[in-house]
Coordinates of C-alpha atoms and ligand atoms in Angstrom, one line a residue:
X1 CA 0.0 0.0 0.0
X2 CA 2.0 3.0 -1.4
X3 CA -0.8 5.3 -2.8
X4 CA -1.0 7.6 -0.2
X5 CA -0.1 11.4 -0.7
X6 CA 1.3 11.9 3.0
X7 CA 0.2 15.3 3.7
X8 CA 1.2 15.3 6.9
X9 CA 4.8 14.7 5.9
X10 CA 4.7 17.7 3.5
X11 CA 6.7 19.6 2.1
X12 CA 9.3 16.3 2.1
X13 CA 6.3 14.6 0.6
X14 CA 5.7 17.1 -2.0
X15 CA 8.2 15.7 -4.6
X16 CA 8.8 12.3 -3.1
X17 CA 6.1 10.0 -1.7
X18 CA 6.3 9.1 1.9
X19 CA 7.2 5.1 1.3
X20 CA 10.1 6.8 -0.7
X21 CA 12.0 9.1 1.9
X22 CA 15.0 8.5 2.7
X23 CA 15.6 6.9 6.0
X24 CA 18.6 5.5 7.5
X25 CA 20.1 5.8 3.9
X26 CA 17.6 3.8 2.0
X27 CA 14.1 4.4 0.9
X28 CA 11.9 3.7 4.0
X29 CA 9.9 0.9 2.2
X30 CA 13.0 -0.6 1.6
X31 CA 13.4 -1.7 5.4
X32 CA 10.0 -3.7 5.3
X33 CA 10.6 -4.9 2.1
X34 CA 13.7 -6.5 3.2
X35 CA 12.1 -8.0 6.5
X36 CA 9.4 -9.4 4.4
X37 CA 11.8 -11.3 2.1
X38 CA 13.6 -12.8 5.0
X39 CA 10.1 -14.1 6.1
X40 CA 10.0 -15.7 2.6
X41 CA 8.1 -13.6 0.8
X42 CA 8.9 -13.5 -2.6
X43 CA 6.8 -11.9 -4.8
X44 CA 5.4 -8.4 -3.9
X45 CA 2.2 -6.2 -5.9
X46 CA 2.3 -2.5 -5.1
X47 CA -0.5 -0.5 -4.9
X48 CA 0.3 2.8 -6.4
X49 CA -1.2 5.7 -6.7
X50 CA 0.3 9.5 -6.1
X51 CA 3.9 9.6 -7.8
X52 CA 3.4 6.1 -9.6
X53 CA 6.5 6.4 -11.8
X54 CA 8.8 7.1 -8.6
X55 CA 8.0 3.7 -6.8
X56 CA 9.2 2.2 -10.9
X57 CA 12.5 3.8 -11.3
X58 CA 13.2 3.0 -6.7
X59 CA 12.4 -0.7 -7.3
X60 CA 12.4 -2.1 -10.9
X61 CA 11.6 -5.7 -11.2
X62 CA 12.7 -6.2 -7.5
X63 CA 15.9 -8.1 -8.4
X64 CA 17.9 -5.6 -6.4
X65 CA 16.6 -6.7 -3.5
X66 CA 15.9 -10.6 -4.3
X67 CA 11.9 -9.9 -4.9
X68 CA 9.6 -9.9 -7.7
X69 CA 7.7 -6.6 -7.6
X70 CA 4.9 -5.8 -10.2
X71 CA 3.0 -2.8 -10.1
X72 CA -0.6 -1.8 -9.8
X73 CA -1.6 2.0 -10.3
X74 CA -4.8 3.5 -9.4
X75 CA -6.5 6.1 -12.0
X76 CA -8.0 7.9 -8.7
X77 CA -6.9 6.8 -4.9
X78 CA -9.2 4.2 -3.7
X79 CA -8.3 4.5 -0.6
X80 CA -6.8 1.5 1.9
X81 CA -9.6 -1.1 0.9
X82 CA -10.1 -0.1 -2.3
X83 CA -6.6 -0.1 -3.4
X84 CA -6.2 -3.7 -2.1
X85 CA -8.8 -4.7 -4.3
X86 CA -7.9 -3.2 -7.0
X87 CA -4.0 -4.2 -7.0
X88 CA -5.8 -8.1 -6.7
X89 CA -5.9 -8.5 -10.2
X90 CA -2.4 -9.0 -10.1
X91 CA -2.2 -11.7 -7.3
X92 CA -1.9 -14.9 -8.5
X93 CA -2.4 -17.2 -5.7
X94 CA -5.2 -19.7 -4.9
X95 CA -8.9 -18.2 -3.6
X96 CA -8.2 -19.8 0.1
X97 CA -4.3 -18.5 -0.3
X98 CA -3.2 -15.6 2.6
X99 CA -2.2 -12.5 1.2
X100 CA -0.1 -10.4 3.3
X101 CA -1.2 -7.0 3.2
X102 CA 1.1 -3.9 4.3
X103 CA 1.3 -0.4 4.8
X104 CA 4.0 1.4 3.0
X105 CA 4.6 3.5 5.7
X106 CA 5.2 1.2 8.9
X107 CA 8.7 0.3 10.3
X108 CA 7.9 -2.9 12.0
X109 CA 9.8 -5.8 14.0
X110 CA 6.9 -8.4 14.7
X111 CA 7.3 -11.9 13.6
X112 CA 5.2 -12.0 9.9
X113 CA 5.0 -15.5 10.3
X114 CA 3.5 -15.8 13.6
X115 CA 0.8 -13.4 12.2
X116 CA 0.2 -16.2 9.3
X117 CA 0.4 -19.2 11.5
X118 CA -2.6 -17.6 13.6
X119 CA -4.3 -16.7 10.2
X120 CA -3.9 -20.9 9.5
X121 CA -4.4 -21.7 12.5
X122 CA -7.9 -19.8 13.2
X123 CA -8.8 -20.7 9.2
X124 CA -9.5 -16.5 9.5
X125 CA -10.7 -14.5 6.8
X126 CA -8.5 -11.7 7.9
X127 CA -6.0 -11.5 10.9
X128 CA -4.8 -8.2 11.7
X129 CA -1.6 -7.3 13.4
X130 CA -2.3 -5.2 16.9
X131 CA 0.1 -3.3 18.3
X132 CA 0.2 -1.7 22.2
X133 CA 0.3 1.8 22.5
X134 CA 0.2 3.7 25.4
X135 CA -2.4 6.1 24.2
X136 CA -4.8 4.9 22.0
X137 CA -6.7 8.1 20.4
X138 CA -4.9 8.9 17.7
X139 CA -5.1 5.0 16.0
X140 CA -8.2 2.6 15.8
X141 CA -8.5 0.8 18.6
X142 CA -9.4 -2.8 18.1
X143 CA -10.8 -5.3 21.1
X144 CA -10.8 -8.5 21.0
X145 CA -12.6 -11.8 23.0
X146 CA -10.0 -14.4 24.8
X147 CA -10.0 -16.5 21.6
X148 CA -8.5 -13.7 19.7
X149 CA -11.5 -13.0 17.8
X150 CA -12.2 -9.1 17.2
X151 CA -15.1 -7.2 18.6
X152 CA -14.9 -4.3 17.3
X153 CA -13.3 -1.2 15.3
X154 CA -13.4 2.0 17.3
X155 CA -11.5 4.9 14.5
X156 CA -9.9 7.7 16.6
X157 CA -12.4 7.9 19.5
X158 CA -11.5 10.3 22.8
X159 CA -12.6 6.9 24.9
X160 CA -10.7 4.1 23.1
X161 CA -12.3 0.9 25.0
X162 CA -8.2 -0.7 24.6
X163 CA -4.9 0.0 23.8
X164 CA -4.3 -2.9 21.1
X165 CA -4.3 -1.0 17.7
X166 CA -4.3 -1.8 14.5
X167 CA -0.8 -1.9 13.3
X168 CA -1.5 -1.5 9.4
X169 CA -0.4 -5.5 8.5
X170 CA -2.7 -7.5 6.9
X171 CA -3.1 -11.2 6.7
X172 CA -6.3 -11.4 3.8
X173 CA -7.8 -15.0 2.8
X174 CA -7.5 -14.2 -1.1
X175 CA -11.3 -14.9 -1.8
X176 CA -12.0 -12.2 0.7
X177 CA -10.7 -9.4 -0.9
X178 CA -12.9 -10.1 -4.1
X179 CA -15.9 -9.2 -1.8
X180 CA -14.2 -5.1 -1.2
X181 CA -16.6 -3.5 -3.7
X182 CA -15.0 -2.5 -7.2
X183 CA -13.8 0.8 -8.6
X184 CA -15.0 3.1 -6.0
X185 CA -13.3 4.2 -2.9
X186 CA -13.3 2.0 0.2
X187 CA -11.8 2.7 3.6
X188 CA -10.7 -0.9 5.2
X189 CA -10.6 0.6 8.7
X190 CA -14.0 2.9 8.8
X191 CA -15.7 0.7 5.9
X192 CA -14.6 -2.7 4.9
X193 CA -13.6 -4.3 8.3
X194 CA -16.6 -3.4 10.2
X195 CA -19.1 -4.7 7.7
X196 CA -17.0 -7.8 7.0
X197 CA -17.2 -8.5 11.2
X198 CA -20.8 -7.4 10.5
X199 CA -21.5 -10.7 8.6
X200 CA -20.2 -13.0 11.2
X201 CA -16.8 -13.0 9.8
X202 CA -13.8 -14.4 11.4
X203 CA -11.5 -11.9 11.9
X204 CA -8.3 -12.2 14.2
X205 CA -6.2 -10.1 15.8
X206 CA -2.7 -10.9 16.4
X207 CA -1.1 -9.2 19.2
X208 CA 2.7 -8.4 19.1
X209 CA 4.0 -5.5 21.4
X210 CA 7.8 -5.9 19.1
X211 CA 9.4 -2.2 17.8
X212 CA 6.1 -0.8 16.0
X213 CA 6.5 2.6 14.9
X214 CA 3.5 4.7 12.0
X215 CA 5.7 7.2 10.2
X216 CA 3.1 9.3 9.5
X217 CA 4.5 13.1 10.9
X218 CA 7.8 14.7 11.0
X219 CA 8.6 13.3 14.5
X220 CA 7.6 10.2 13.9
X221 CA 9.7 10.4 10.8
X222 CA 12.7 11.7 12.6
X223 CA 12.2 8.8 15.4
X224 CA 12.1 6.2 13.1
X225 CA 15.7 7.5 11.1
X226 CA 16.7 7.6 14.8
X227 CA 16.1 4.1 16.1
X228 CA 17.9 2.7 13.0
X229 CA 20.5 4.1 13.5
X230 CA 20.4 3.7 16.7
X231 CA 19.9 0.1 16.3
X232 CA 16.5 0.3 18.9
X233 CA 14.6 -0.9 14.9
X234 CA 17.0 -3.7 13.4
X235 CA 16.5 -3.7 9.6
X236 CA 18.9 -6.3 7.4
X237 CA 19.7 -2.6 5.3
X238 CA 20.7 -0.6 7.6
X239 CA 24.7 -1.2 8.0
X240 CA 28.3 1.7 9.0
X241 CA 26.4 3.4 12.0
X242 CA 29.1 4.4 14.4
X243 CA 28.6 5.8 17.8
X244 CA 24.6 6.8 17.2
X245 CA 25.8 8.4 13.8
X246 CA 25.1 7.0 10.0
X247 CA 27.6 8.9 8.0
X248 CA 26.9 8.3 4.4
X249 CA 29.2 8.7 1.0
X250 CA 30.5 11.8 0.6
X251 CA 30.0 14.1 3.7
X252 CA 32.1 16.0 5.5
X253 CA 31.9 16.7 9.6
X254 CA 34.2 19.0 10.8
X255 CA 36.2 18.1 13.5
X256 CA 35.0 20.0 16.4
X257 CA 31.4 19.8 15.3
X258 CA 29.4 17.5 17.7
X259 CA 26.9 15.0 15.7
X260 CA 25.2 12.2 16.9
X261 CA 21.4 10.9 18.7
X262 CA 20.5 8.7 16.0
X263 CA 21.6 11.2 13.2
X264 CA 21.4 10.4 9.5
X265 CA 24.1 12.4 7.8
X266 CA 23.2 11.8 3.7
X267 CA 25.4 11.8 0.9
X268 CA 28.0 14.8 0.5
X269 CA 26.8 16.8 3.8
X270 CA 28.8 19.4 5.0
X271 CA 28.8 20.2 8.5
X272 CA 30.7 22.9 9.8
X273 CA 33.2 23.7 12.5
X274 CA 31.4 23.4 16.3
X275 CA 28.1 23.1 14.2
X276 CA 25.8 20.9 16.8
X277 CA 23.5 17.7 15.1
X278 CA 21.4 16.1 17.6
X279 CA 19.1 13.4 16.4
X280 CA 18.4 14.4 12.9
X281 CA 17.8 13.5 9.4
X282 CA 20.0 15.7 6.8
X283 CA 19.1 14.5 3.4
X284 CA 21.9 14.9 0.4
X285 CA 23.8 17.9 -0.1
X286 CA 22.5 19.9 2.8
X287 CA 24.6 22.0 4.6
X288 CA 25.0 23.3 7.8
X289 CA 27.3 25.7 8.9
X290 CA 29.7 26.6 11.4
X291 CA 28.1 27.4 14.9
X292 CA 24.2 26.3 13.8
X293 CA 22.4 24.2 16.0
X294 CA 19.9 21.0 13.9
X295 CA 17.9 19.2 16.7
X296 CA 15.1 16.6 15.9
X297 CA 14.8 18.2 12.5
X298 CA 15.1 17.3 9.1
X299 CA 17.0 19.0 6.3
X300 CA 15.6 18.4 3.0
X301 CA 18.0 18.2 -0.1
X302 CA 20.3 20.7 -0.4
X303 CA 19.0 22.9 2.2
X304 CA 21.2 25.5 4.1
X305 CA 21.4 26.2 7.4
X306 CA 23.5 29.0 8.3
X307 CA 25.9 30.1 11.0
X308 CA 24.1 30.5 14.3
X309 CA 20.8 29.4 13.2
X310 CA 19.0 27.6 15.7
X311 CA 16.2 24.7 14.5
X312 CA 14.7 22.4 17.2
X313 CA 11.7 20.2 15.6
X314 CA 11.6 21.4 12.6
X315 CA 11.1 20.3 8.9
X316 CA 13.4 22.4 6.3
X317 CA 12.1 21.5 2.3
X318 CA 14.5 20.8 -0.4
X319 CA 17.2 23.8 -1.4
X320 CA 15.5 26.4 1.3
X321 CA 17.8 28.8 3.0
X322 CA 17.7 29.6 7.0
X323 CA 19.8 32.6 6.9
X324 CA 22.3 33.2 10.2
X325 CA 20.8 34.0 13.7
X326 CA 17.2 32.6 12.8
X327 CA 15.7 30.3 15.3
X328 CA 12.6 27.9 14.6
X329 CA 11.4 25.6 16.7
X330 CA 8.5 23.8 17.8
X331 CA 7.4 21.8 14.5
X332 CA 7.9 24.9 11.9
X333 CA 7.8 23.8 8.2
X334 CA 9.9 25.6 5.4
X335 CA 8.7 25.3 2.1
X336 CA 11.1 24.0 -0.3
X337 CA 13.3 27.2 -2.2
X338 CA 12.5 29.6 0.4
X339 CA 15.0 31.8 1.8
X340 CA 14.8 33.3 4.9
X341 CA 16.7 36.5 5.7
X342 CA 19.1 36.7 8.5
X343 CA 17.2 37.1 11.8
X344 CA 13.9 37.0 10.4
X345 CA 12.3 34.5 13.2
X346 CA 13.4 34.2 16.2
X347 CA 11.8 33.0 19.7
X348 CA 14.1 34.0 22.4
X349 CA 13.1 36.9 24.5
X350 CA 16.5 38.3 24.1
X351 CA 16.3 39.0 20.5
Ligands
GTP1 P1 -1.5 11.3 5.3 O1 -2.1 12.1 4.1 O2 -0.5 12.1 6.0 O3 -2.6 10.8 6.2 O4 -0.7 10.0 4.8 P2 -1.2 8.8 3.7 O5 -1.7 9.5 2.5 O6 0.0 7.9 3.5 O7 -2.4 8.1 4.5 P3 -2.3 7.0 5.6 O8 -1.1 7.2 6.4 O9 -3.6 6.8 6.2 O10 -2.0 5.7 4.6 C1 -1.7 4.4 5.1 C2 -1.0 3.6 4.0 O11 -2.0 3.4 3.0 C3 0.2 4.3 3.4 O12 1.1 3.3 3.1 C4 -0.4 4.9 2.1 O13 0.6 5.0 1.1 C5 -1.5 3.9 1.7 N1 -2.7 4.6 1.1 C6 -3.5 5.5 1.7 N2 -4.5 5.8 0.8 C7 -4.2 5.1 -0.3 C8 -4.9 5.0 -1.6 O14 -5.9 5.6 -1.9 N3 -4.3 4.1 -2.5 C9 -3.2 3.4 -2.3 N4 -2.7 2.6 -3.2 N5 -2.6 3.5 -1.1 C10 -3.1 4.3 -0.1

């Protein structure tokens, strides 16, 4: 599932779909991808949609990675149900078959074939994987009995009635999808799961508490770079981290700058002298110079931060200036190109 725009990831989402970012050095699909082919799967359909032709020329065929990918576009989004079903006409397994289903934007450690042994095992029409989260408003909550049966799929509520939530992996018995209606847009979560459990439908949840993480905002985004290169998320593609720092072809730290947190420093970076980097993402070609301070941000490609500039949770677009003595914090987005003048925001009551 890789049709989404991301809008809450813009602007790094503007030219470059969210499955597609770069994180820990390699497309952020790439990291399930890879976990999935060392659970033995072996041939993957993507559901495209927004920026079709990108997801083409990242993947191919798949042989890069030891997979067989095949492509499905959508003429309009379908949305999450609607896309599965229309990406179906390219499965080519057997109607009682599973078919693992997954979000593009999910960095997940559970155990894919425990899912589908508890898919076999309860002969399910669809077992989801659930996930516990210490507050569970923001996801869809989703109870289930003892027998791991699910009860129920409570969207976004202020009162979730549990904190097991639905963790955007799939396990689909192949005839089931053919009953999603056609060509018109179906939400799985608000639409297609609750009238499915409607019908008397077996459907399982599969609970897993392992590294579970939506990248669906900037921090999450910045979190995610983080923990893998932190090594807190283990994926088989993430390799040269060194002292909570990925340093990647090409970039220069100079010496008495201080980098580190989880920090992704992209291909030919340039970091300047006592320049401080805590727990960011800088994609290609940025630059930030001597003295500025980066914290839990992200530096789009070839962005430049100037001396003395201050950013703490912020996202900075691709080529945008931050000219010297600016300070944004606090989740501040830069638009890609734009150039700030020198001392044009700042916070501090001393300014
Ligand atoms: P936001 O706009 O920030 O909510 O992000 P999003 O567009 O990615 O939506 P969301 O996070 O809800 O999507 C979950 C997953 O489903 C992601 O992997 C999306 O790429 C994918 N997705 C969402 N809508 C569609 C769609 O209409 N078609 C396809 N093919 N995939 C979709």
């Amino acid at each position: 599932m890789v049709g989404g725009q991301g809008t809450r990831l813009r602007p790094l989402t503007l030219s470059t779909p969210k499955p597609l970012l770069p994180m820990a050095g390699v497309p952020l699909l790439e990291h399930q991808l890879t976990r999935a082919r060392e659970a033995g799967v072996r041939r993957i359909v993507f559901a495209t949609s927004y920026r079709a032709e990108m997801f083409h020329e990242a993947f191919g065929d798949g042989s890069r990675l030891g997979l067989e990918i095949v492509y499905v576009t959508e003429e309009e989004p379908l949305g999450t149900a609607g896309a599965i079903r229309n990406a179906s006409e390219a499965l080519t397994c057997g109607p009682s078959d599973p078919v693992l289903v997954l979000n593009g934007d999910i960095l997940s450690s559970h155990d894919l074939n425990a899912q589908l042994a508890a898919h076999r095992k309860a002969d399910a029409a669809v077992t989801l994987h659930l996930t516990l989260v210490e507050d569970a408003r923001r996801y869809g909550a989703v109870p289930t009995a003892p027998n791991g049966r699910v009860l129920a799929f409570v969207e976004k509520s202020p009162n979730p009635p549990t904190n097991q939530v639905n963790a955007g992996c799939y396990v689909f018995r192949r005839s089931v999808i053919d009953e999603i209606p056609p060509d018109r847009v179906v939400s799985a979560e608000y639409e297609f799961f609750p009238a499915l459990l409607a019908d008397g439908a077996v459907i399982i949840g599969y609970v897993e508490a392992a590294y579970w993480l939506d990248v669906g905002t900037p921090a999450a985004f910045v979190r995610g770079a983080c923990d893998l290169v932190n090594g807190a998320m283990t994926s088989p593609v993430v390799s040269g981290a060194e002292h909570g720092v990925l340093v990647l072809d090409g970039a220069f730290i100079a010496p008495s700058a201080r980098v580190g947190g989880g920090t992704t420093v992209g291909e030919g970076v340039r970091i300047g002298e006592k320049a401080e980097v805590e727990s960011s993402v800088l994609f290609s070609g940025a630059v930030v110079e001597s003295g500025a301070r980066v914290v839990r941000s992200v530096i789009g490609r070839g962005a430049r931060i100037s001396s003395g500039a201050v950013l703490v949770d912020v996202v900075i677009g691709d080529g945008a200036s931050i000219g010297p003595g600016n300070e944004l914090l606090n989740g501040l987005r830069v638009w890609p190109g734009v150039e700030l003048p020198p001392m044009a925001v700042r916070f501090s009551h001393d300014a």
